[in-house]
Amino acid sequence: MHRRTVLTACLAAPFFPLLARAQGAVDSTMDHAAMGHAMPAAPAAGASPRPPGGAPLAAWPTLGARGELRAAPGLLHWGGGLNTPSWGYNGAALGPLLEWRAGEAVDMTLVNALPEASNIHWHGLEVPASEDGHPRDAVEAGQRRAYRFTVPEVDGLFWYHPHPHGRTAFQVAMGLAGPIRVRGGRSPLPADGIDERVLMITDQRLLADGRIAPHSDADWMDGREGDLLLVNGQYQPVLSVRAGGWLRLRLINACAARYLNLSLPGHVWRQIGADGGWLEQVQAPVKQLLLVPGERADVLVALDGAPGSRAVLQSLPYVRGKMVSAEQSRPEPILSVHYQRTAAQARPPLPRRLADIAPLPAPAVRREVVLSETMSMEGGKHQMAFLINDRRYDDMNRADFTGKVGEVEEWTVHNRSDMDHPFHLHGAAFQVQWRQASAQHPRTPETLRAWRDVVNLKPGESLALRFVQRLPGDRLFHCHILEHEDQGMMATLRVVG
Ligand code: C2O
Ligand code: CU
Ligand code: CU
């Protein structure tokens, strides 16, 4: 029977029990009910109370390379009497924008004031494995630890979030994440006429009383999407711009599972950077930009609107093969762009060349990575498992692959499932070599050279990527739909010196 038919049948049953999540059998700490997080029925999509919108987009609080990130429960005041108990770094939700320079020494202390173990992963940055928030390196409740490393020679936008074993989706849903902007070298862009903003997009779902809605069974399969789209933690804020120049948006999709198909009607996007930093050249203008969970993009928007006009940054529907939940069906507003009434300013011309990206040479090692989902009936329960090479991540010390420092690897990643999965690798950025929509299609060489650490695979798709790990240690690779990661769609590349 087709998977969807099975699921529909069992979801329709009057006594559909909690799906025995993959990790439940392996590690009882994954049992959210046992942890005291009650699991009431999921509220219908679109049911969150609406916070008031329309406030100006706030500036990020910032922190440099030395400091403290205190993860703690807090109370988020949305206004209008709506309050949400949430978790944040140095605040009620999210964390400060970390402003670092390439080559700088980082010394950040995580103070864990949460009621459970946590840690910090510096998503996309090449830092020593011991400092990269491996789930083995948990910081227990009430403890602290320093993360010390040198900022790699990059110029890009990264982010930080917890990565505890089996608890990433929950902790990120509670509000733990923040952006990192690394400046390195000299910017190829003109100094004036560009307004730069870091936009970290998340989504949230609230219960009627304002509490964060717990994960539903459907969330554990499809990944949790909230009906409230937030930017920098704010609900539908207003960004005031001056007509004429460029708006440089540094975008992060920090949603657990929501794909963002961004559009600003009446405007086009020119991409200038990807996960790992600059592209080689300014890209041709496009009307939409797909940003999958974990991914970043650096784009320039020509501010062509008339003084006094408005436009709404929105996410258009994207169908990603969900098993249970409804697919997105309408544009979701994220932020309003309001043009000031002042006269348009001059738009500076853009350089032809932004950066050089050397192609990675032929690989020393080739590997195959297969993403799959399976469902079975075990002990009268429906078991859903998300796998990499037929295994789930149930042993933090197992090496699925062993590679060498400095060797070029080429991985062919296959999505043999019915759902999109955003593939992510720790420790090194990669270059996509080719993509293949399915075995029946030809391989399409990737013409856009870019450093990435997240790449989406549609159902049936295969692609090849190359990278070099320059530091030893255990490096994870996983689906960045956090619920899939927590349920085992994760594995380890052990890099030896
Ligand atoms: Cu942002 Cu292992 O992930
Ligand atoms: Cu990561
Ligand atoms: Cu996935």
JSON list of C-alpha atoms and ligand atoms in Angstrom, two decimals, residues 221-222 259 320 371 373 386 417 419-423 478-485 489, ligand 3:
[
{"chain": "A", "resi": 221, "resn": "MET", "atom": "CA", "xyz": [6.45, 13.44, 10.53]},
{"chain": "A", "resi": 222, "resn": "ASP", "atom": "CA", "xyz": [6.23, 16.55, 8.40]},
{"chain": "A", "resi": 259, "resn": "TYR", "atom": "CA", "xyz": [10.32, 26.27, 3.16]},
{"chain": "A", "resi": 320, "resn": "ARG", "atom": "CA", "xyz": [7.21, 19.68, -0.19]},
{"chain": "A", "resi": 371, "resn": "LEU", "atom": "CA", "xyz": [17.92, 9.58, 2.58]},
{"chain": "A", "resi": 373, "resn": "GLU", "atom": "CA", "xyz": [11.73, 7.18, 5.33]},
{"chain": "A", "resi": 386, "resn": "PHE", "atom": "CA", "xyz": [13.84, 8.78, 8.94]},
{"chain": "A", "resi": 417, "resn": "SER", "atom": "CA", "xyz": [11.54, 9.33, -0.07]},
{"chain": "A", "resi": 419, "resn": "MET", "atom": "CA", "xyz": [9.24, 14.38, 0.87]},
{"chain": "A", "resi": 420, "resn": "ASP", "atom": "CA", "xyz": [11.79, 17.15, 0.29]},
{"chain": "A", "resi": 421, "resn": "HIS", "atom": "CA", "xyz": [14.76, 17.06, 2.68]},
{"chain": "A", "resi": 422, "resn": "PRO", "atom": "CA", "xyz": [17.31, 19.86, 3.16]},
{"chain": "A", "resi": 423, "resn": "PHE", "atom": "CA", "xyz": [20.69, 18.14, 3.49]},
{"chain": "A", "resi": 478, "resn": "HIS", "atom": "CA", "xyz": [21.63, 15.46, 8.54]},
{"chain": "A", "resi": 479, "resn": "CYS", "atom": "CA", "xyz": [18.30, 16.64, 7.30]},
{"chain": "A", "resi": 480, "resn": "HIS", "atom": "CA", "xyz": [17.73, 20.20, 8.54]},
{"chain": "A", "resi": 481, "resn": "ILE", "atom": "CA", "xyz": [14.05, 19.58, 9.10]},
{"chain": "A", "resi": 482, "resn": "LEU", "atom": "CA", "xyz": [14.77, 19.46, 12.80]},
{"chain": "A", "resi": 483, "resn": "GLU", "atom": "CA", "xyz": [12.15, 16.85, 13.59]},
{"chain": "A", "resi": 484, "resn": "HIS", "atom": "CA", "xyz": [13.71, 14.52, 11.03]},
{"chain": "A", "resi": 485, "resn": "GLU", "atom": "CA", "xyz": [17.15, 15.17, 12.47]},
{"chain": "A", "resi": 489, "resn": "MET", "atom": "CA", "xyz": [18.01, 11.31, 9.80]},
{"chain": "B", "resi": 3, "resn": "CU", "atom": "CU", "xyz": [13.88, 15.66, 6.30]}
]
